[in-house]
Coordinates of C-alpha atoms and ligand atoms in Angstrom, one line a residue:
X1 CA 30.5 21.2 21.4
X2 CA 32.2 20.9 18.1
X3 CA 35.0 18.9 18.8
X4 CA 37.6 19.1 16.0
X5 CA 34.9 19.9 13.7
X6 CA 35.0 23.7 12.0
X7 CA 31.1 23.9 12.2
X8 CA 28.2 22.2 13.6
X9 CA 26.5 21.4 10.3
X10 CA 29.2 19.2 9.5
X11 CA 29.5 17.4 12.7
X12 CA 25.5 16.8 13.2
X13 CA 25.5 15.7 9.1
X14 CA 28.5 12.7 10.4
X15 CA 25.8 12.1 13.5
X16 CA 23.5 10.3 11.2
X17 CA 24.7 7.2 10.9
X18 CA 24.5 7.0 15.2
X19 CA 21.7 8.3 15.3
X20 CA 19.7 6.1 13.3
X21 CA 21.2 3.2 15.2
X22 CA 20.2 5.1 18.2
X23 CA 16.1 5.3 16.7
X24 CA 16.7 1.6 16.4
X25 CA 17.6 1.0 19.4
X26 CA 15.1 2.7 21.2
X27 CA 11.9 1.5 19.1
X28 CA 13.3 -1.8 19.5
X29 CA 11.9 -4.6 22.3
X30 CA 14.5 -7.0 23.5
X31 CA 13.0 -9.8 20.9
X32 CA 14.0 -7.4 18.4
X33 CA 10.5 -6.2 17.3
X34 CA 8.9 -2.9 17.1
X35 CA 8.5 -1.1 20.3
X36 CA 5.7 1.9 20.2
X37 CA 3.2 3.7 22.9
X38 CA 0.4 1.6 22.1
X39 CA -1.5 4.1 22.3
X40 CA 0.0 5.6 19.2
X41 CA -0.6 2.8 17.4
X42 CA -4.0 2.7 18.5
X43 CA -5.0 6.4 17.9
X44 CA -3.5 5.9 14.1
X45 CA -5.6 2.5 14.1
X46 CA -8.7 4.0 14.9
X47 CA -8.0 7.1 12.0
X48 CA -9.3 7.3 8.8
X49 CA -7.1 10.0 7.6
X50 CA -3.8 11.4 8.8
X51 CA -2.7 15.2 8.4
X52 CA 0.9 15.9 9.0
X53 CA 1.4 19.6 9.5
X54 CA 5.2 21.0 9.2
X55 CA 7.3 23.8 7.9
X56 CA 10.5 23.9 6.1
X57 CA 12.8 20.6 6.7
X58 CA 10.2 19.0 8.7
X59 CA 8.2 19.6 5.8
X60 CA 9.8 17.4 3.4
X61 CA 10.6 14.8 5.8
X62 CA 6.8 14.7 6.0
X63 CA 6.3 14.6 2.3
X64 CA 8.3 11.0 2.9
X65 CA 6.9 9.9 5.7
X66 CA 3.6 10.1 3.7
X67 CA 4.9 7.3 1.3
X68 CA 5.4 5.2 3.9
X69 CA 2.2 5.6 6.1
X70 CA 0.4 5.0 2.6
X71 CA 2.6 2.4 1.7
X72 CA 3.3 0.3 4.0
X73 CA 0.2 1.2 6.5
X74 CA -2.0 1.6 3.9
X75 CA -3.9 4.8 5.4
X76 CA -4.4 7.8 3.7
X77 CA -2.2 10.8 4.2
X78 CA -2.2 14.7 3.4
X79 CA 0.6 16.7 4.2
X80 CA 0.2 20.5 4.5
X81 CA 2.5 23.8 5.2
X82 CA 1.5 25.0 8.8
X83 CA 1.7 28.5 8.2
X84 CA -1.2 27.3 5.1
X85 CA -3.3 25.2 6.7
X86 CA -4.0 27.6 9.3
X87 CA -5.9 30.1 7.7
X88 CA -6.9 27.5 4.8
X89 CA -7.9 24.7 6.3
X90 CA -9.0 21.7 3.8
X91 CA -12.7 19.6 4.4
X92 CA -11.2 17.0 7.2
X93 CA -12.2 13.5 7.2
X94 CA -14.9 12.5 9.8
X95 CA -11.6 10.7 11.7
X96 CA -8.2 12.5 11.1
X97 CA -5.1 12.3 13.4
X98 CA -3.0 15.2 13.1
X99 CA 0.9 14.6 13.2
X100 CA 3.2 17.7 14.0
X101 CA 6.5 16.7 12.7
X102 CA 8.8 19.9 14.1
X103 CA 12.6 19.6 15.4
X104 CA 12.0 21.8 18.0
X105 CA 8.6 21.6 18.5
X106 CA 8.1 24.9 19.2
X107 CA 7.2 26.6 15.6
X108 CA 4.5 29.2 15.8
X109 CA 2.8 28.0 12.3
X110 CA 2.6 24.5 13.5
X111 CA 1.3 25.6 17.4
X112 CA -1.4 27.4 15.7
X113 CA -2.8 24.9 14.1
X114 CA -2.3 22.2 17.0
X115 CA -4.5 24.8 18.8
X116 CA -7.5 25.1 16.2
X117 CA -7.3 21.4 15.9
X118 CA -7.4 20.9 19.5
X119 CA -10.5 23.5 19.6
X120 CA -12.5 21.1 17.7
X121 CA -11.6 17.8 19.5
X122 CA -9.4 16.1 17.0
X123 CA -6.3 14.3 18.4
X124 CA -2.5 14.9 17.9
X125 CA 0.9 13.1 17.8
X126 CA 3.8 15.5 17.8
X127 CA 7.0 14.0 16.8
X128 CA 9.7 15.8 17.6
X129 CA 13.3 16.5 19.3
X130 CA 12.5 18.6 21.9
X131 CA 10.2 16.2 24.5
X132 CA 9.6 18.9 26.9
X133 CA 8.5 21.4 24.1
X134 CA 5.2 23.3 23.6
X135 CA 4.4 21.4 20.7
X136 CA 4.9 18.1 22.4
X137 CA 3.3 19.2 25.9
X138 CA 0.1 20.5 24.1
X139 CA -0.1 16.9 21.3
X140 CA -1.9 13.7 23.3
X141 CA 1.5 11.6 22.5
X142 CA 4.8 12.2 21.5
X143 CA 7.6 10.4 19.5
X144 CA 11.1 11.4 19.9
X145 CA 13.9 11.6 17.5
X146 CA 16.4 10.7 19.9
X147 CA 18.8 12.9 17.6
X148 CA 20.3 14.9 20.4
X149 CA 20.8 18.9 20.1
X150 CA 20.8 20.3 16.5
X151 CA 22.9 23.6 16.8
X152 CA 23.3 24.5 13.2
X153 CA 20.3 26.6 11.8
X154 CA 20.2 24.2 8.5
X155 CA 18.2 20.9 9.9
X156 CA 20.5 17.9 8.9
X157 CA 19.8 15.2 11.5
X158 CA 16.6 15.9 12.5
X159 CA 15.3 15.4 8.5
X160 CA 16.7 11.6 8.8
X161 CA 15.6 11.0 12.5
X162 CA 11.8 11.9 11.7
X163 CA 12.0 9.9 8.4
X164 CA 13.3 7.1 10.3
X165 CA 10.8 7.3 13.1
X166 CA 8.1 7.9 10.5
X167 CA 9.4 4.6 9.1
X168 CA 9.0 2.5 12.1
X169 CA 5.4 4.3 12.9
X170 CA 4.3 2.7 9.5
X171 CA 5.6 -0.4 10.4
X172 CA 4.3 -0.7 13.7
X173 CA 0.8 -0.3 12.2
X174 CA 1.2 -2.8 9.1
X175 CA 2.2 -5.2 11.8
X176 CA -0.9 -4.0 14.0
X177 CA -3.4 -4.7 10.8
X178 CA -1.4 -8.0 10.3
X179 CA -0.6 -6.3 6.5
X180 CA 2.4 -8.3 4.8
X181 CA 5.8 -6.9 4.7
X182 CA 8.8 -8.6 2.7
X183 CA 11.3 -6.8 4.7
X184 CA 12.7 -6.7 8.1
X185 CA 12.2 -3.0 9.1
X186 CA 14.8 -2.9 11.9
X187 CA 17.5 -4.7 10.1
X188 CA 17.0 -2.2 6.8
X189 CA 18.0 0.1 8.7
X190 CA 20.6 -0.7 10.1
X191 CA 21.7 -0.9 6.4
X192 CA 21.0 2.1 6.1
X193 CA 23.0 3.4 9.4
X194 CA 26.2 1.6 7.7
X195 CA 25.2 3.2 4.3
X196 CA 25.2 6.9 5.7
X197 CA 28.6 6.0 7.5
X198 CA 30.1 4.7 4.2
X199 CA 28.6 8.5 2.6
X200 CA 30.4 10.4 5.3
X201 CA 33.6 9.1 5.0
X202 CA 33.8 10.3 1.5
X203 CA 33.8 14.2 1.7
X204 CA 36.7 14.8 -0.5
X205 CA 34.1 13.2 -3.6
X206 CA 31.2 16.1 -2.5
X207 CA 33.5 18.8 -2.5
X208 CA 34.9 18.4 -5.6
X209 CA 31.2 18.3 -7.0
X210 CA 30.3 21.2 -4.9
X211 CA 33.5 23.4 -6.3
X212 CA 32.4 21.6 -9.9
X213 CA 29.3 23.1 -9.8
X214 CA 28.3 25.5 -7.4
X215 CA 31.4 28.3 -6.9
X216 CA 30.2 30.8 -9.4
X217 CA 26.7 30.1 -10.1
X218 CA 23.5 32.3 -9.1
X219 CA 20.7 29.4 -9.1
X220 CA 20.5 25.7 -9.5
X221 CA 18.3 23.2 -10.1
X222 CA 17.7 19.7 -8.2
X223 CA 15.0 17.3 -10.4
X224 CA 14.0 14.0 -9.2
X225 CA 10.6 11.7 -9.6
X226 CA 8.4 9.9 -6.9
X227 CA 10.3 9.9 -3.5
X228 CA 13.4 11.5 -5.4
X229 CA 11.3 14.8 -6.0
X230 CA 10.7 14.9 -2.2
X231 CA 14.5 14.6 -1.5
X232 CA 15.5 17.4 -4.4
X233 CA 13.3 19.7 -2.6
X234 CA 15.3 19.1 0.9
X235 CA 18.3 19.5 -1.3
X236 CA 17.2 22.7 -2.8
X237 CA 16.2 24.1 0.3
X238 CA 19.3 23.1 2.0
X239 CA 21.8 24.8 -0.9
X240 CA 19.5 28.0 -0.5
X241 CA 19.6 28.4 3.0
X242 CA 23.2 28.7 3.6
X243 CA 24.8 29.6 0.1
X244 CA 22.4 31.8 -1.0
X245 CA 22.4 30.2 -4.3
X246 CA 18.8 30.5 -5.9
X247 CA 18.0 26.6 -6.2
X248 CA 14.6 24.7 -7.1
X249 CA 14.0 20.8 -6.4
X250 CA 11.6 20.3 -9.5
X251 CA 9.8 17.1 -10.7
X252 CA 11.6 16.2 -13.9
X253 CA 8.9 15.2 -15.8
X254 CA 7.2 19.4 -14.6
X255 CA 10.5 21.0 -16.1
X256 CA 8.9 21.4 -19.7
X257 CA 5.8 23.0 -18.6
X258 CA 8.0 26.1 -17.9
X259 CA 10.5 26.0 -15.8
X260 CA 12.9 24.6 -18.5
X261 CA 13.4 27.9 -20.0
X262 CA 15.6 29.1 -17.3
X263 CA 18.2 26.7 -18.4
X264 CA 20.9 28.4 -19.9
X265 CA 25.0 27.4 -20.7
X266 CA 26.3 25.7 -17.8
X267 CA 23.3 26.3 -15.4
X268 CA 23.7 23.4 -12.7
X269 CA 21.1 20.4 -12.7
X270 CA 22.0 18.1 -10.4
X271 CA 19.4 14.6 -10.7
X272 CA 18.4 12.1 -8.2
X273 CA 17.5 8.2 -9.5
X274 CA 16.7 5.9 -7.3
X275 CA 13.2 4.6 -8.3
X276 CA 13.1 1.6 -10.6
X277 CA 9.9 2.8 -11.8
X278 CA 11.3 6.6 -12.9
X279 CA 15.0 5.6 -13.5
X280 CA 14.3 5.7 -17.3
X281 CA 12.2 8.9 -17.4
X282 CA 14.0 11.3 -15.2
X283 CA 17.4 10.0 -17.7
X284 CA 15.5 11.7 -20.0
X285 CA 14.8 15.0 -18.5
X286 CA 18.7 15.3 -17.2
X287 CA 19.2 14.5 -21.6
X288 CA 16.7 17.5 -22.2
X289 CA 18.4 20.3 -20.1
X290 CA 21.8 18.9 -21.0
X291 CA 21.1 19.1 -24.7
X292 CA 20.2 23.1 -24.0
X293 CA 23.9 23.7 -22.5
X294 CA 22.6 23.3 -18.5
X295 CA 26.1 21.4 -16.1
X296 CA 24.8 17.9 -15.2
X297 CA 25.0 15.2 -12.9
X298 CA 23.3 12.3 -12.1
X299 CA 23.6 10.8 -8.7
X300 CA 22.2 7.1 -8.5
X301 CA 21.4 4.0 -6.6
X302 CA 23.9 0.4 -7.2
X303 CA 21.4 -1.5 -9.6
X304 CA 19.8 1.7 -11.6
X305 CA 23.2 2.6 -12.7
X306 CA 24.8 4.0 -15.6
X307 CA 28.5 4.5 -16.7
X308 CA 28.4 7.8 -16.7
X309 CA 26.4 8.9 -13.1
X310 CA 28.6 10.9 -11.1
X311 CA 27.5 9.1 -8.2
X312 CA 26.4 5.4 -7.5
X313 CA 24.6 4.8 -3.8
X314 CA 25.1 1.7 -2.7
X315 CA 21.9 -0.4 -2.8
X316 CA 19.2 0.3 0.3
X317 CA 15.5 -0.7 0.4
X318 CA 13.7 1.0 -1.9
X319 CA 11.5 2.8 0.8
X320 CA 14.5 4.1 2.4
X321 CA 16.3 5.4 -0.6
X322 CA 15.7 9.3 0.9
X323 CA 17.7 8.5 4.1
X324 CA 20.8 8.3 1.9
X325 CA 20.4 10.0 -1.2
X326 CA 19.8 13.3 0.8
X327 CA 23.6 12.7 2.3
X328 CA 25.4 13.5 -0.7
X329 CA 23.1 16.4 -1.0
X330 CA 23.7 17.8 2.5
X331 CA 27.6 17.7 1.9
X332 CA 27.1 19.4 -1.4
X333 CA 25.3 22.4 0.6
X334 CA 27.9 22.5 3.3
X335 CA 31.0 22.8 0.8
X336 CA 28.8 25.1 -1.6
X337 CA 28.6 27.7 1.5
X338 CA 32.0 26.8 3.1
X339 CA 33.7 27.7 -0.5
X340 CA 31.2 30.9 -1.0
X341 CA 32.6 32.2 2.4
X342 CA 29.3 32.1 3.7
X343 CA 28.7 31.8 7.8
X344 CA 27.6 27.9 7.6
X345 CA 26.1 27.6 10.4
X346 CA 24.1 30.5 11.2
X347 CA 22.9 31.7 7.9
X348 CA 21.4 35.6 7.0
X349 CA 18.3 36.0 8.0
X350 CA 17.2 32.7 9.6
X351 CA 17.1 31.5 13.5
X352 CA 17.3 28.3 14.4
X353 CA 13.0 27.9 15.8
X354 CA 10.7 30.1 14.7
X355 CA 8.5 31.2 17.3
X356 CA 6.7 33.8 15.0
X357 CA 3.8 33.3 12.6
Ligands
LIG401 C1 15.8 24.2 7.3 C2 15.2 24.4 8.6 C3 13.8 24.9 8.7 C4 13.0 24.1 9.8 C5 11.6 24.7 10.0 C6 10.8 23.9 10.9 O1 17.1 23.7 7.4 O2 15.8 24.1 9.6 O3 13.2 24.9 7.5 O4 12.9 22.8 9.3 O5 11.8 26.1 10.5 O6 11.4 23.8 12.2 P1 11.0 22.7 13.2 O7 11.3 21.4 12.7 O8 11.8 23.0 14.4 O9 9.5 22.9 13.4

């Protein structure tokens, strides 16, 4: 139920903070280390490649959880649209693993390619909400998100659960290869729970922004570089889905090869920076739409910051920058719609699992 809250977006984007502290507590063992289904671990041990399949939300948590399984795991990754892959499939590795990340695991584009997959005898980890779903029933394992029911149609807390539980997958097998890690995995989270919690309690900040720069605009553009272009596309999709504001996560250093021209006086570009390694160049792609009139704003990370960002995130591993930076852009989504009049959480057109191809 809602509670005192006017919409479910709004109360499941607050439920982040718990429910990462729930994912810890639940891949945790009572000497504080990693707890997994071996037999995860062992089927993405034995894999020379991993595929995650997705759509929409589940999508771009994907696109994250690839940086980690590459990163930290150090096994190659692809990630694909279902409703693609199905009719295009790419030359497969002689060992893949397929991962289906999908809230509700019941998404017709992703079943159909757990199917074909099946057919030729390749095996599957679906990670999902829903344990009792099709997609999980029909997978060889399952990982849950232990984020309890999402009601609203725009995914909130399901994008953070699978990013955190892709997290702790990595982990678990840089620990199985004996790889060095400089971090304690469990404990950064739990920054990052205190983080989110610290996000949430300062509505009032996104709302202005949101009535700044989204109550009479037709589109909008979200840039960002490395892990932050994965988190402007979430934030894209998430403005578009229930303001029906036209809006584009783009990778800043992409925007002069075209897309640039679209900027106009007082066109929003909101920019994401919290990659040491980008922080300099996507400064200078926010400096090349502002000088051609576009509205910006700069949302950072504590250490990459400059006097004039609109935001500073307080500092987080640089892995797990995505788990907070998309908070801010979740809240400015919520207000955009709630100010536009727009039904929040069930949006035109949309249902909450797609069960069609
Ligand atoms: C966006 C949204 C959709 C879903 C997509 C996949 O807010 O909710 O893009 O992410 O339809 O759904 P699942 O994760 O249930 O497979």
């Amino acid at each position: 139920e809602k509670g005192t809250y006017d919409h479910f977006m709004l109360k499941e984007i607050d439920e982040q903070p718990f429910v990462i502290r729930k994912i810890i507590q639940e891949y945790q063992d009572e000497n504080d280390n990693i707890k997994l289904d071996p037999a995860v671990r062992q089927a993405m041990m034995r894999s020379d490649r991993i595929y995650i399949i997705a759509a929409g939300t589940s999508y771009n948590a994907g696109l994250v959880g690839k940086q980690f399984i590459e990163k930290i795991a150090d096994i190659p990754v692809e990630v694909h649209i279902a409703s693609e892959f199905s009719y295009n499939m790419p030359l497969l590795s002689k060992k893949p693993l397929f991962i289906f990340i999908s809230q509700s695991g019941e998404t017709a584009d992703s079943r159909s390619v757990l199917v074909r997959i099946k057919d030729l005898g390749h095996p599957a980890l679906t990670i999902t909400n829903v344990p009792g779903s099709t997609l999980s029933r029909e997978a060889d394992y399952t990982l849950r998100l232990h984020a309890g029911p999402e009601i609203a149609v725009a995914s909130t807390k399901a994008y953070t659960a699978q990013i955190a539980v892709l997290f702790i997958l990595a982990v678990d097998i840089a620990q199985a290869k004996k790889l060095n890690l400089d971090f304690d995995p469990l404990q950064e989270l739990g920054i990052v729970s205190s983080v989110m919690e610290s996000l949430t309690d300062q509505k009032e900040e996104y709302e202005k922004i949101a009535k700044e720069f989204f109550t009479d605009t037709r589109n909008a553009f979200f840039i960002g570089r490395g892990v932050d272009y994965f988190v402007v596309q979430e934030a894209a999709l998430k403005l578009k889905e229930i303001s029906y504001i036209q809006a584009e996560g783009f990778a800043g250093g992409e925007l002069k090869h075209g897309t640039i021209a679209l900027i106009e006086e007082g066109t929003p570009v909101i920019a994401i920076s919290t990659q040491e390694n980008v922080n300099y160049s996507i400064r200078g792609n926010v400096q090349e739409v502002a000088a051609r009139g576009a509205k910006t704003c700069i949302l950072s990370i504590k250490g990459l910051e400059q006097d004039s960002d609109t935001v500073v995130l307080p500092h987080v591993h640089e892995l797990l920058t995505p788990l907070i930076s998309v908070v801010p852009m979740q809240l400015l989504a919520y207000y955009a719609a709630l100010h536009r009049d727009c039904d929040v959480d069930k949006p035109r057109n949309l249902a909450k699992s797609v069960t069609v191809e």
